[in-house]
């Protein structure tokens, strides 16, 4: 496949601005509306935040706006262009039917301040999706509030905290156990909730080391956060024993649902002994995700923890649907309004379009794709698979041998395959694998897409032997060549603010 990304010398939209140009004329407010707005500004907005000058919005025509953003979109990569096999953070194709459903005028124009009686249909959908999520996770109640997986985690660990506090035991329960293969958000969430993180090492099979777990638990244990299958793509076959060890010590078991698509319809976290579950809606139910959102990370709990869930819950009294703020020991509100409803409705349409049988097929296909691709890449002989076991939804290869032989690193392979029009896998995570290349080919990808990805990776590895310098200089066909990774991940070194002024405009000629 030939691939060349567009490259435009595109100015900022404010630099395209010309006084008096118009793209859209909003309806003129009435004098009464202007008066109310003025009064609100004076009484409700803190003085320091009031700008005593016009908003200085860019003045551009509609075609200029459309062409500006279309040109920018051509300089980037998207899940509508090709595979996005970013292990642990994979992006599935987002079915267009879900977009159609959510963009109907009845749902599109909803306002969070509308009276409940006027949004019964939307509430019914939210209620239904929370029931479906309860059913497939084996939890008794689900709150739809959190706006991402990581926020679901924070809600979950705050619930663990609230539980121990209600037991009068929080003073002792200070430690959160987390396996060394965990996603970085797990220790971050635990620390944000005030827990000390205790890392549990993996055993030779890439699963939780049970002896290490036994010696780490005690009266100080608040809980264990774990994802199953784990980030190596390995199913923790000892999960029932793990659950027993943690529960016997008085701790709670937290399920990070980021990898839930691997077991969808097959086994439920509730049946594995988990007390709390979050789901990454974008990963499991193919909703859009990127640039930090909008996402959804509903959090579900077993019966005894329901009273701590974030509010509001959506309930049905047999006649009407309503928001329920009456949750006695709720950790409170963790996001504005009612959560990212648009994303939840997309997930609802995804589930309904597949049905429960279809959800099982999701898990089966994701696992088939993963093991097909893994087998092809291992057969090429360039990579190794630490912890040799069958994988579920993702796998982590090591490029260590390649580095030793050619000097080409995992990051160089990841950059070189961009030239073939595919997104790179995740690299250098989890940290327990040296020169990690973490691939997650979700169920939405065809055999042809998997073959193209395998060919791109194998071709880059083969080129590392014949022309290592070229691989180290990649990518060549993208709109941006190799960037300074260290600088890019330290936003403080980059000036992102744009102060608009008349002088900011590009010259007419
Ligand atoms: C295992 C795991 N846990 C948690 C998260 C955090 O989820 P989110 O990106 O929705 O905040 C991710 C990211 O996808 C993940 O892979």
Short mmCIF file of C-alpha atoms and ligand atoms in Angstrom, two decimals:
data_model
loop_
_atom_site.label_atom_id
_atom_site.label_comp_id
_atom_site.label_asym_id
_atom_site.label_seq_id
_atom_site.Cartn_x
_atom_site.Cartn_y
_atom_site.Cartn_z
CA UNK A 1 0.00 0.00 0.00
CA UNK A 2 1.34 3.47 -0.90
CA UNK A 3 0.86 6.00 1.82
CA UNK A 4 1.65 9.71 1.93
CA UNK A 5 0.12 11.99 4.48
CA UNK A 6 -0.87 15.47 3.31
CA UNK A 7 1.38 18.30 4.34
CA UNK A 8 -0.08 21.82 4.47
CA UNK A 9 1.54 25.00 5.61
CA UNK A 10 -1.65 25.82 7.49
CA UNK A 11 -1.83 29.01 9.57
CA UNK A 12 -3.88 29.22 12.75
CA UNK A 13 -7.54 30.06 12.26
CA UNK A 14 -6.99 33.42 13.99
CA UNK A 15 -4.35 34.25 11.43
CA UNK A 16 -6.97 33.83 8.70
CA UNK A 17 -9.22 36.37 10.39
CA UNK A 18 -10.26 39.56 8.52
CA UNK A 19 -12.49 42.25 10.08
CA UNK A 20 -16.09 41.95 8.97
CA UNK A 21 -15.95 38.43 7.50
CA UNK A 22 -18.90 36.32 8.48
CA UNK A 23 -19.52 32.57 8.62
CA UNK A 24 -22.71 32.49 10.64
CA UNK A 25 -25.02 35.21 11.96
CA UNK A 26 -26.42 34.16 15.35
CA UNK A 27 -29.91 35.42 16.23
CA UNK A 28 -29.75 38.91 17.79
CA UNK A 29 -30.55 38.78 21.49
CA UNK A 30 -33.52 40.86 22.63
CA UNK A 31 -32.92 43.91 24.85
CA UNK A 32 -34.40 41.95 27.76
CA UNK A 33 -31.93 39.09 27.18
CA UNK A 34 -29.00 41.52 27.01
CA UNK A 35 -30.14 43.05 30.31
CA UNK A 36 -30.36 39.62 32.05
CA UNK A 37 -26.95 38.61 30.66
CA UNK A 38 -25.45 41.86 31.98
CA UNK A 39 -26.97 41.32 35.42
CA UNK A 40 -25.73 37.71 35.53
CA UNK A 41 -22.26 38.83 34.55
CA UNK A 42 -22.19 41.40 37.31
CA UNK A 43 -23.64 39.14 40.01
CA UNK A 44 -22.44 35.62 39.17
CA UNK A 45 -19.02 35.89 37.50
CA UNK A 46 -16.09 36.62 39.83
CA UNK A 47 -14.64 40.08 39.08
CA UNK A 48 -11.17 38.79 38.25
CA UNK A 49 -12.60 36.62 35.47
CA UNK A 50 -14.48 39.38 33.67
CA UNK A 51 -12.69 40.56 30.51
CA UNK A 52 -13.54 44.14 29.71
CA UNK A 53 -13.10 43.74 25.99
CA UNK A 54 -14.82 41.90 23.15
CA UNK A 55 -14.16 38.16 22.83
CA UNK A 56 -12.03 38.76 19.70
CA UNK A 57 -13.25 35.66 17.91
CA UNK A 58 -11.67 34.98 14.52
CA UNK A 59 -13.70 36.52 11.69
CA UNK A 60 -13.73 33.94 8.89
CA UNK A 61 -16.18 32.66 6.29
CA UNK A 62 -17.78 29.22 6.40
CA UNK A 63 -15.67 27.76 3.54
CA UNK A 64 -12.52 29.01 5.25
CA UNK A 65 -13.46 27.24 8.47
CA UNK A 66 -14.40 23.99 6.71
CA UNK A 67 -11.25 23.98 4.57
CA UNK A 68 -9.01 24.88 7.50
CA UNK A 69 -10.18 21.94 9.59
CA UNK A 70 -10.34 19.55 6.63
CA UNK A 71 -6.72 20.38 5.76
CA UNK A 72 -5.69 19.76 9.38
CA UNK A 73 -7.58 16.45 9.41
CA UNK A 74 -5.62 15.36 6.32
CA UNK A 75 -2.40 15.83 8.24
CA UNK A 76 -3.36 13.38 10.92
CA UNK A 77 -4.31 9.73 11.30
CA UNK A 78 -7.73 8.40 12.25
CA UNK A 79 -9.50 5.16 12.95
CA UNK A 80 -11.56 5.78 9.80
CA UNK A 81 -8.31 5.57 7.78
CA UNK A 82 -6.84 2.38 9.13
CA UNK A 83 -5.94 0.08 12.00
CA UNK A 84 -5.04 1.64 15.36
CA UNK A 85 -3.43 -1.25 17.26
CA UNK A 86 -2.28 0.78 20.26
CA UNK A 87 -1.94 -1.91 22.94
CA UNK A 88 -3.85 -1.08 26.13
CA UNK A 89 -5.38 2.02 24.52
CA UNK A 90 -6.58 0.51 21.27
CA UNK A 91 -9.13 2.32 19.15
CA UNK A 92 -11.81 0.29 17.50
CA UNK A 93 -13.65 1.38 14.41
CA UNK A 94 -16.68 3.40 15.56
CA UNK A 95 -19.80 2.09 13.79
CA UNK A 96 -21.66 4.85 11.97
CA UNK A 97 -25.04 3.51 13.07
CA UNK A 98 -24.22 4.71 16.58
CA UNK A 99 -23.51 8.20 15.20
CA UNK A 100 -26.85 8.22 13.39
CA UNK A 101 -28.68 7.24 16.56
CA UNK A 102 -27.08 9.88 18.73
CA UNK A 103 -27.42 12.63 16.17
CA UNK A 104 -31.19 12.44 15.96
CA UNK A 105 -32.63 15.84 16.88
CA UNK A 106 -34.39 14.39 19.93
CA UNK A 107 -31.10 13.45 21.59
CA UNK A 108 -28.76 15.98 20.08
CA UNK A 109 -30.35 19.05 21.63
CA UNK A 110 -30.85 17.76 25.18
CA UNK A 111 -29.91 20.14 27.95
CA UNK A 112 -28.81 18.96 31.42
CA UNK A 113 -31.08 21.51 33.08
CA UNK A 114 -34.24 20.21 31.35
CA UNK A 115 -37.06 19.06 33.57
CA UNK A 116 -37.03 15.26 34.06
CA UNK A 117 -40.56 14.98 32.67
CA UNK A 118 -39.29 16.26 29.28
CA UNK A 119 -36.40 13.79 28.99
CA UNK A 120 -38.06 10.50 29.90
CA UNK A 121 -36.82 8.80 26.71
CA UNK A 122 -33.20 9.73 27.37
CA UNK A 123 -33.51 8.64 30.99
CA UNK A 124 -35.00 5.33 29.85
CA UNK A 125 -31.92 4.75 27.66
CA UNK A 126 -29.55 5.59 30.53
CA UNK A 127 -31.47 3.30 32.86
CA UNK A 128 -31.37 0.49 30.30
CA UNK A 129 -27.65 0.84 29.64
CA UNK A 130 -26.91 0.85 33.37
CA UNK A 131 -28.97 -2.36 33.72
CA UNK A 132 -27.14 -3.96 30.77
CA UNK A 133 -23.75 -3.01 32.22
CA UNK A 134 -24.78 -4.46 35.60
CA UNK A 135 -25.81 -7.68 33.93
CA UNK A 136 -22.67 -8.21 31.85
CA UNK A 137 -20.29 -7.30 34.68
CA UNK A 138 -22.17 -9.17 37.41
CA UNK A 139 -22.50 -6.03 39.53
CA UNK A 140 -25.72 -5.06 41.28
CA UNK A 141 -25.72 -1.32 40.41
CA UNK A 142 -23.82 0.96 38.04
CA UNK A 143 -23.25 4.72 38.11
CA UNK A 144 -22.77 6.29 34.68
CA UNK A 145 -21.10 9.43 36.05
CA UNK A 146 -17.34 9.02 35.41
CA UNK A 147 -16.06 10.51 32.16
CA UNK A 148 -13.19 8.09 31.41
CA UNK A 149 -11.65 4.84 32.56
CA UNK A 150 -9.23 6.70 34.81
CA UNK A 151 -12.05 8.68 36.41
CA UNK A 152 -13.97 5.43 36.92
CA UNK A 153 -10.90 4.14 38.75
CA UNK A 154 -10.80 7.21 40.97
CA UNK A 155 -14.50 6.77 41.76
CA UNK A 156 -13.83 3.09 42.53
CA UNK A 157 -10.95 3.70 44.93
CA UNK A 158 -12.89 6.50 46.62
CA UNK A 159 -15.66 3.92 47.17
CA UNK A 160 -13.08 1.56 48.74
CA UNK A 161 -12.02 4.41 50.98
CA UNK A 162 -15.60 5.24 51.92
CA UNK A 163 -16.30 1.57 52.67
CA UNK A 164 -13.38 1.26 55.11
CA UNK A 165 -14.28 4.59 56.65
CA UNK A 166 -17.84 3.36 57.27
CA UNK A 167 -16.35 0.23 58.88
CA UNK A 168 -14.31 2.51 61.14
CA UNK A 169 -11.17 0.92 59.72
CA UNK A 170 -9.75 3.53 57.36
CA UNK A 171 -6.97 4.47 59.77
CA UNK A 172 -5.52 0.95 59.35
CA UNK A 173 -6.43 0.26 55.72
CA UNK A 174 -3.78 2.39 54.10
CA UNK A 175 -2.37 0.18 51.34
CA UNK A 176 -3.57 -0.54 47.81
CA UNK A 177 -2.03 -3.60 46.15
CA UNK A 178 -1.31 -3.28 42.42
CA UNK A 179 0.46 -5.80 40.14
CA UNK A 180 3.63 -4.63 38.36
CA UNK A 181 1.96 -5.16 34.96
CA UNK A 182 -0.80 -2.62 35.76
CA UNK A 183 -1.66 0.46 33.73
CA UNK A 184 -0.15 3.66 35.16
CA UNK A 185 -3.57 5.09 35.96
CA UNK A 186 -4.10 2.41 38.67
CA UNK A 187 -1.32 3.58 41.03
CA UNK A 188 -2.14 7.20 40.15
CA UNK A 189 -5.82 6.75 41.15
CA UNK A 190 -4.89 4.91 44.34
CA UNK A 191 -2.44 7.64 45.32
CA UNK A 192 -5.02 10.36 44.55
CA UNK A 193 -7.42 8.64 46.94
CA UNK A 194 -4.74 8.76 49.64
CA UNK A 195 -3.53 5.14 49.56
CA UNK A 196 0.04 3.91 49.66
CA UNK A 197 0.73 1.78 46.56
CA UNK A 198 2.27 -1.65 47.13
CA UNK A 199 3.50 -3.31 43.94
CA UNK A 200 2.97 -7.08 43.55
CA UNK A 201 5.48 -8.74 41.20
CA UNK A 202 4.49 -11.03 38.34
CA UNK A 203 5.56 -14.67 38.33
CA UNK A 204 7.36 -16.48 35.51
CA UNK A 205 4.05 -16.96 33.68
CA UNK A 206 3.25 -13.24 33.67
CA UNK A 207 0.52 -13.50 36.29
CA UNK A 208 0.26 -12.27 39.88
CA UNK A 209 2.81 -14.04 42.08
CA UNK A 210 0.55 -15.63 44.70
CA UNK A 211 3.28 -16.02 47.32
CA UNK A 212 4.17 -12.35 46.98
CA UNK A 213 0.48 -11.47 47.27
CA UNK A 214 0.07 -13.62 50.39
CA UNK A 215 2.99 -11.94 52.08
CA UNK A 216 1.81 -8.44 51.10
CA UNK A 217 -1.80 -8.67 52.39
CA UNK A 218 -2.71 -7.90 55.95
CA UNK A 219 -4.88 -5.72 58.17
CA UNK A 220 -3.39 -2.69 56.38
CA UNK A 221 -4.74 -3.81 52.97
CA UNK A 222 -7.52 -1.62 51.58
CA UNK A 223 -7.82 -3.55 48.33
CA UNK A 224 -6.28 -4.91 45.15
CA UNK A 225 -6.66 -3.25 41.75
CA UNK A 226 -6.23 -5.63 38.87
CA UNK A 227 -7.21 -6.04 35.23
CA UNK A 228 -8.04 -9.47 33.84
CA UNK A 229 -6.78 -10.36 31.23
CA UNK A 230 -3.80 -8.30 32.33
CA UNK A 231 -1.83 -5.85 30.20
CA UNK A 232 0.30 -8.72 28.85
CA UNK A 233 -2.94 -10.16 27.43
CA UNK A 234 -2.75 -13.09 29.87
CA UNK A 235 -5.83 -14.27 31.76
CA UNK A 236 -5.14 -14.46 35.50
CA UNK A 237 -6.24 -18.06 35.93
CA UNK A 238 -5.80 -17.85 39.72
CA UNK A 239 -8.30 -15.04 40.04
CA UNK A 240 -10.60 -16.93 42.45
CA UNK A 241 -7.68 -17.62 44.76
CA UNK A 242 -6.50 -14.01 44.47
CA UNK A 243 -10.01 -12.88 45.40
CA UNK A 244 -10.05 -15.18 48.44
CA UNK A 245 -6.64 -13.98 49.66
CA UNK A 246 -7.67 -10.31 49.45
CA UNK A 247 -11.13 -10.81 50.94
CA UNK A 248 -9.86 -12.91 53.83
CA UNK A 249 -7.55 -10.04 54.73
CA UNK A 250 -10.55 -7.68 54.72
CA UNK A 251 -9.64 -5.92 51.47
CA UNK A 252 -11.83 -5.23 48.43
CA UNK A 253 -11.20 -6.39 44.87
CA UNK A 254 -11.21 -3.76 42.13
CA UNK A 255 -11.61 -4.73 38.44
CA UNK A 256 -10.01 -2.40 35.90
CA UNK A 257 -12.33 -3.06 32.95
CA UNK A 258 -10.06 -1.68 30.24
CA UNK A 259 -9.55 -5.21 28.92
CA UNK A 260 -13.14 -6.33 29.33
CA UNK A 261 -13.69 -6.82 25.58
CA UNK A 262 -11.57 -10.00 25.87
CA UNK A 263 -14.09 -11.72 28.17
CA UNK A 264 -17.33 -10.03 27.09
CA UNK A 265 -20.23 -12.44 27.44
CA UNK A 266 -17.89 -15.22 28.58
CA UNK A 267 -17.16 -14.52 32.23
CA UNK A 268 -18.23 -11.73 34.58
CA UNK A 269 -16.01 -9.85 37.05
CA UNK A 270 -18.77 -10.31 39.64
CA UNK A 271 -18.44 -14.09 39.31
CA UNK A 272 -14.65 -13.82 39.70
CA UNK A 273 -15.14 -12.23 43.10
CA UNK A 274 -14.76 -8.55 42.23
CA UNK A 275 -16.50 -5.93 44.38
CA UNK A 276 -16.06 -2.92 42.07
CA UNK A 277 -15.72 -2.64 38.31
CA UNK A 278 -15.12 0.23 35.93
CA UNK A 279 -15.61 -0.05 32.18
CA UNK A 280 -13.82 1.89 29.47
CA UNK A 281 -16.80 2.45 27.21
CA UNK A 282 -14.61 3.47 24.25
CA UNK A 283 -12.59 0.27 24.44
CA UNK A 284 -15.37 -2.22 25.05
CA UNK A 285 -18.22 -0.68 23.09
CA UNK A 286 -16.44 1.01 20.16
CA UNK A 287 -17.33 4.60 20.98
CA UNK A 288 -15.15 7.51 19.87
CA UNK A 289 -12.22 8.44 22.05
CA UNK A 290 -9.26 10.62 21.51
CA UNK A 291 -7.72 13.90 22.44
CA UNK A 292 -8.75 13.19 26.00
CA UNK A 293 -12.44 12.62 25.46
CA UNK A 294 -15.34 12.68 25.55
CA UNK A 295 -15.31 9.28 27.18
CA UNK A 296 -17.25 7.34 29.75
CA UNK A 297 -16.04 5.05 32.53
CA UNK A 298 -19.13 3.80 34.39
CA UNK A 299 -18.45 2.26 37.77
CA UNK A 300 -20.40 -0.72 39.11
CA UNK A 301 -20.48 -2.31 42.56
CA UNK A 302 -21.90 -5.24 44.46
CA UNK A 303 -24.96 -4.82 46.72
CA UNK A 304 -23.09 -3.91 49.91
CA UNK A 305 -21.29 -1.01 48.18
CA UNK A 306 -24.30 0.54 46.41
CA UNK A 307 -24.70 3.20 49.10
CA UNK A 308 -21.31 4.70 48.18
CA UNK A 309 -21.86 5.15 44.42
CA UNK A 310 -21.43 8.59 42.86
CA UNK A 311 -24.67 10.47 42.26
CA UNK A 312 -26.97 10.78 40.48
CA UNK A 313 -28.07 7.23 39.69
CA UNK A 314 -30.81 6.74 37.14
CA UNK A 315 -33.80 4.85 38.54
CA UNK A 316 -37.26 3.73 37.45
CA UNK A 317 -40.21 3.59 39.86
CA UNK A 318 -42.43 1.54 37.54
CA UNK A 319 -43.93 4.65 35.94
CA UNK A 320 -41.28 7.31 35.46
CA UNK A 321 -37.53 7.49 35.19
CA UNK A 322 -35.68 9.88 37.46
CA UNK A 323 -32.29 10.95 38.72
CA UNK A 324 -31.69 9.61 42.19
CA UNK A 325 -29.54 11.74 44.49
CA UNK A 326 -30.69 9.84 47.55
CA UNK A 327 -27.62 7.60 47.95
CA UNK A 328 -26.88 7.66 51.70
CA UNK A 329 -23.06 7.50 51.82
CA UNK A 330 -22.33 8.55 48.24
CA UNK A 331 -18.79 9.67 47.45
CA UNK A 332 -20.64 12.59 45.83
CA UNK A 333 -20.63 13.92 42.34
CA UNK A 334 -17.57 13.28 40.31
CA UNK A 335 -18.50 14.93 37.04
CA UNK A 336 -20.75 17.79 36.00
CA UNK A 337 -24.31 17.00 34.86
CA UNK A 338 -25.04 13.31 34.35
CA UNK A 339 -21.94 12.01 32.58
CA UNK A 340 -21.15 11.89 28.88
CA UNK A 341 -24.60 10.89 27.70
CA UNK A 342 -23.72 10.97 23.99
CA UNK A 343 -21.04 8.33 24.46
CA UNK A 344 -23.34 6.16 26.58
CA UNK A 345 -26.07 6.27 23.95
CA UNK A 346 -23.55 5.19 21.30
CA UNK A 347 -22.58 2.26 23.53
CA UNK A 348 -26.25 1.41 23.94
CA UNK A 349 -26.76 1.24 20.17
CA UNK A 350 -23.61 -0.88 19.83
CA UNK A 351 -24.89 -3.40 22.39
CA UNK A 352 -28.38 -3.51 20.85
CA UNK A 353 -27.05 -3.90 17.32
CA UNK A 354 -24.99 -6.91 18.39
CA UNK A 355 -27.23 -8.53 20.98
CA UNK A 356 -25.80 -10.68 23.79
CA UNK A 357 -24.69 -13.40 21.36
CA UNK A 358 -22.92 -10.76 19.27
CA UNK A 359 -21.06 -9.48 22.33
CA UNK A 360 -19.61 -12.96 22.82
CA UNK A 361 -18.43 -12.87 19.22
CA UNK A 362 -16.62 -9.61 20.00
CA UNK A 363 -14.49 -11.41 22.59
CA UNK A 364 -13.93 -14.42 20.36
CA UNK A 365 -12.88 -12.33 17.35
CA UNK A 366 -10.59 -10.07 19.39
CA UNK A 367 -8.79 -13.14 20.71
CA UNK A 368 -8.61 -14.80 17.31
CA UNK A 369 -7.18 -11.61 15.74
CA UNK A 370 -4.61 -11.27 18.49
CA UNK A 371 -3.33 -14.81 18.29
CA UNK A 372 -3.32 -14.79 14.46
CA UNK A 373 -1.17 -11.65 14.38
CA UNK A 374 1.03 -12.89 17.20
CA UNK A 375 1.70 -16.18 15.42
CA UNK A 376 2.65 -14.35 12.21
CA UNK A 377 5.02 -11.97 13.96
CA UNK A 378 6.70 -14.72 15.99
CA UNK A 379 7.14 -16.81 12.83
CA UNK A 380 9.16 -13.94 11.30
CA UNK A 381 11.87 -14.72 13.88
CA UNK A 382 12.63 -11.06 14.72
CA UNK A 383 10.80 -10.82 18.03
CA UNK A 384 10.39 -12.77 21.27
CA UNK A 385 7.33 -13.29 23.42
CA UNK A 386 8.19 -13.14 27.11
CA UNK A 387 5.94 -15.30 29.29
CA UNK A 388 5.01 -17.84 26.64
CA UNK A 389 1.29 -18.49 26.93
CA UNK A 390 -1.79 -18.09 24.80
CA UNK A 391 -2.92 -14.46 24.69
CA UNK A 392 -6.38 -12.93 24.97
CA UNK A 393 -6.95 -9.47 23.42
CA UNK A 394 -3.37 -8.17 23.19
CA UNK A 395 0.27 -9.25 23.33
CA UNK A 396 3.61 -7.71 24.24
CA UNK A 397 6.64 -8.61 22.13
CA UNK A 398 10.22 -7.83 23.01
CA UNK A 399 12.51 -6.27 20.37
CA UNK A 400 15.54 -6.81 22.61
CA UNK A 401 17.28 -9.24 20.22
CA UNK A 402 16.78 -6.85 17.33
CA UNK A 403 18.36 -4.01 19.31
CA UNK A 404 21.36 -6.14 20.21
CA UNK A 405 21.86 -7.24 16.60
CA UNK A 406 21.11 -4.04 14.66
CA UNK A 407 20.94 -1.14 17.12
CA UNK A 408 17.39 -0.47 15.91
CA UNK A 409 15.01 -0.04 18.86
CA UNK A 410 11.30 -0.69 19.38
CA UNK A 411 10.60 3.03 18.95
CA UNK A 412 12.30 2.96 15.52
CA UNK A 413 10.13 0.05 14.37
CA UNK A 414 7.04 1.91 15.65
CA UNK A 415 8.05 5.02 13.64
CA UNK A 416 8.96 3.12 10.48
CA UNK A 417 5.60 1.36 10.18
CA UNK A 418 3.85 4.77 10.12
CA UNK A 419 5.22 5.02 6.57
CA UNK A 420 2.99 2.07 5.63
CA UNK A 421 -0.17 3.93 6.66
CA UNK A 422 -0.79 2.10 9.94
CA UNK A 423 -0.76 3.51 13.44
CA UNK A 424 2.06 2.27 15.64
CA UNK A 425 1.55 -0.08 18.58
CA UNK A 426 2.24 1.04 22.14
CA UNK A 427 5.92 0.83 23.05
CA UNK A 428 7.87 0.52 26.32
CA UNK A 429 4.78 -0.53 28.32
CA UNK A 430 4.34 -2.61 30.41
CA UNK A 431 7.74 -1.89 31.87
CA UNK A 432 8.33 -5.51 32.89
CA UNK A 433 9.09 -6.32 29.21
CA UNK A 434 12.35 -5.01 27.76
CA UNK A 435 11.94 -3.10 24.46
CA UNK A 436 8.22 -3.77 24.66
CA UNK A 437 6.03 -3.59 21.56
CA UNK A 438 2.43 -3.94 22.72
CA UNK A 439 -0.12 -4.75 20.04
CA UNK A 440 -3.91 -4.89 20.32
CA UNK A 441 -5.74 -5.70 17.09
CA UNK A 442 -9.41 -5.39 18.04
CA UNK A 443 -12.30 -7.40 16.66
CA UNK A 444 -13.20 -4.71 14.13
CA UNK A 445 -10.12 -5.49 11.98
CA UNK A 446 -10.26 -7.73 8.91
CA UNK A 447 -7.83 -10.48 7.93
CA UNK A 448 -6.42 -8.16 5.24
CA UNK A 449 -5.80 -5.39 7.79
CA UNK A 450 -4.05 -7.82 10.13
CA UNK A 451 -1.88 -9.08 7.26
CA UNK A 452 -0.95 -5.50 6.25
CA UNK A 453 0.03 -4.69 9.82
CA UNK A 454 2.13 -7.86 10.11
CA UNK A 455 3.81 -7.10 6.76
CA UNK A 456 4.62 -3.53 7.86
CA UNK A 457 6.18 -4.67 11.15
CA UNK A 458 8.14 -7.52 9.55
CA UNK A 459 9.36 -5.26 6.71
CA UNK A 460 10.61 -2.69 9.25
CA UNK A 461 12.40 -5.42 11.22
CA UNK A 462 13.98 -6.82 8.04
CA UNK A 463 15.09 -3.34 6.97
CA UNK A 464 16.73 -2.92 10.38
CA UNK A 465 19.26 -5.54 9.26
CA UNK A 466 19.84 -4.17 5.75
CA UNK A 467 19.59 -0.41 6.40
CA UNK A 468 19.38 0.41 10.13
CA UNK A 469 20.09 4.11 9.56
CA UNK A 470 16.98 4.46 7.40
CA UNK A 471 14.77 2.84 10.06
CA UNK A 472 16.23 5.12 12.71
CA UNK A 473 15.38 8.17 10.57
CA UNK A 474 11.71 7.20 9.98
CA UNK A 475 8.98 8.25 9.41
CA UNK A 476 9.30 9.79 5.94
CA UNK A 477 5.75 9.71 4.53
CA UNK A 478 3.98 11.51 7.36
CA UNK A 479 3.22 15.21 7.61
CA UNK A 480 5.48 15.48 10.65
CA UNK A 481 8.76 13.59 10.79
CA UNK A 482 10.39 12.39 13.99
CA UNK A 483 9.66 14.67 16.89
CA UNK A 484 11.58 15.33 20.08
CA UNK A 485 9.70 12.83 22.28
CA UNK A 486 11.06 14.19 25.55
CA UNK A 487 10.08 17.76 24.73
CA UNK A 488 6.68 16.68 23.44
CA UNK A 489 5.82 14.88 26.66
CA UNK A 490 6.79 17.85 28.83
CA UNK A 491 4.16 20.43 27.90
CA UNK A 492 5.79 23.00 30.14
CA UNK A 493 8.56 23.41 27.57
CA UNK A 494 6.05 24.28 24.84
CA UNK A 495 4.24 27.61 24.61
CA UNK A 496 0.66 26.62 23.75
CA UNK A 497 -1.05 29.92 24.52
CA UNK A 498 -2.08 32.20 21.68
CA UNK A 499 -2.71 35.81 22.54
CA UNK A 500 -4.92 37.15 19.78
CA UNK A 501 -4.50 40.66 18.59
CA UNK A 502 -5.09 42.57 15.37
CA UNK A 503 -1.35 42.18 14.63
CA UNK A 504 -1.66 38.37 14.76
CA UNK A 505 -3.33 38.31 11.36
CA UNK A 506 -1.27 37.11 8.44
CA UNK A 507 -0.43 39.85 5.92
CA UNK A 508 -2.93 40.26 3.07
CA UNK A 509 -0.32 39.52 0.41
C1 LIG B 1 -5.52 -1.26 31.60
C2 LIG B 1 -6.00 0.17 31.53
N1 LIG B 1 -6.51 0.74 32.64
C3 LIG B 1 -6.96 2.02 32.62
C4 LIG B 1 -6.92 2.80 31.49
C5 LIG B 1 -7.40 4.23 31.56
O1 LIG B 1 -8.52 4.44 30.80
P1 LIG B 1 -8.89 5.86 30.12
O2 LIG B 1 -7.90 6.08 29.02
O3 LIG B 1 -10.30 5.69 29.61
O4 LIG B 1 -8.80 6.90 31.18
C6 LIG B 1 -6.41 2.25 30.30
C7 LIG B 1 -6.36 3.04 29.04
O5 LIG B 1 -6.96 2.73 28.05
C8 LIG B 1 -5.93 0.91 30.32
O6 LIG B 1 -5.44 0.33 29.23
#
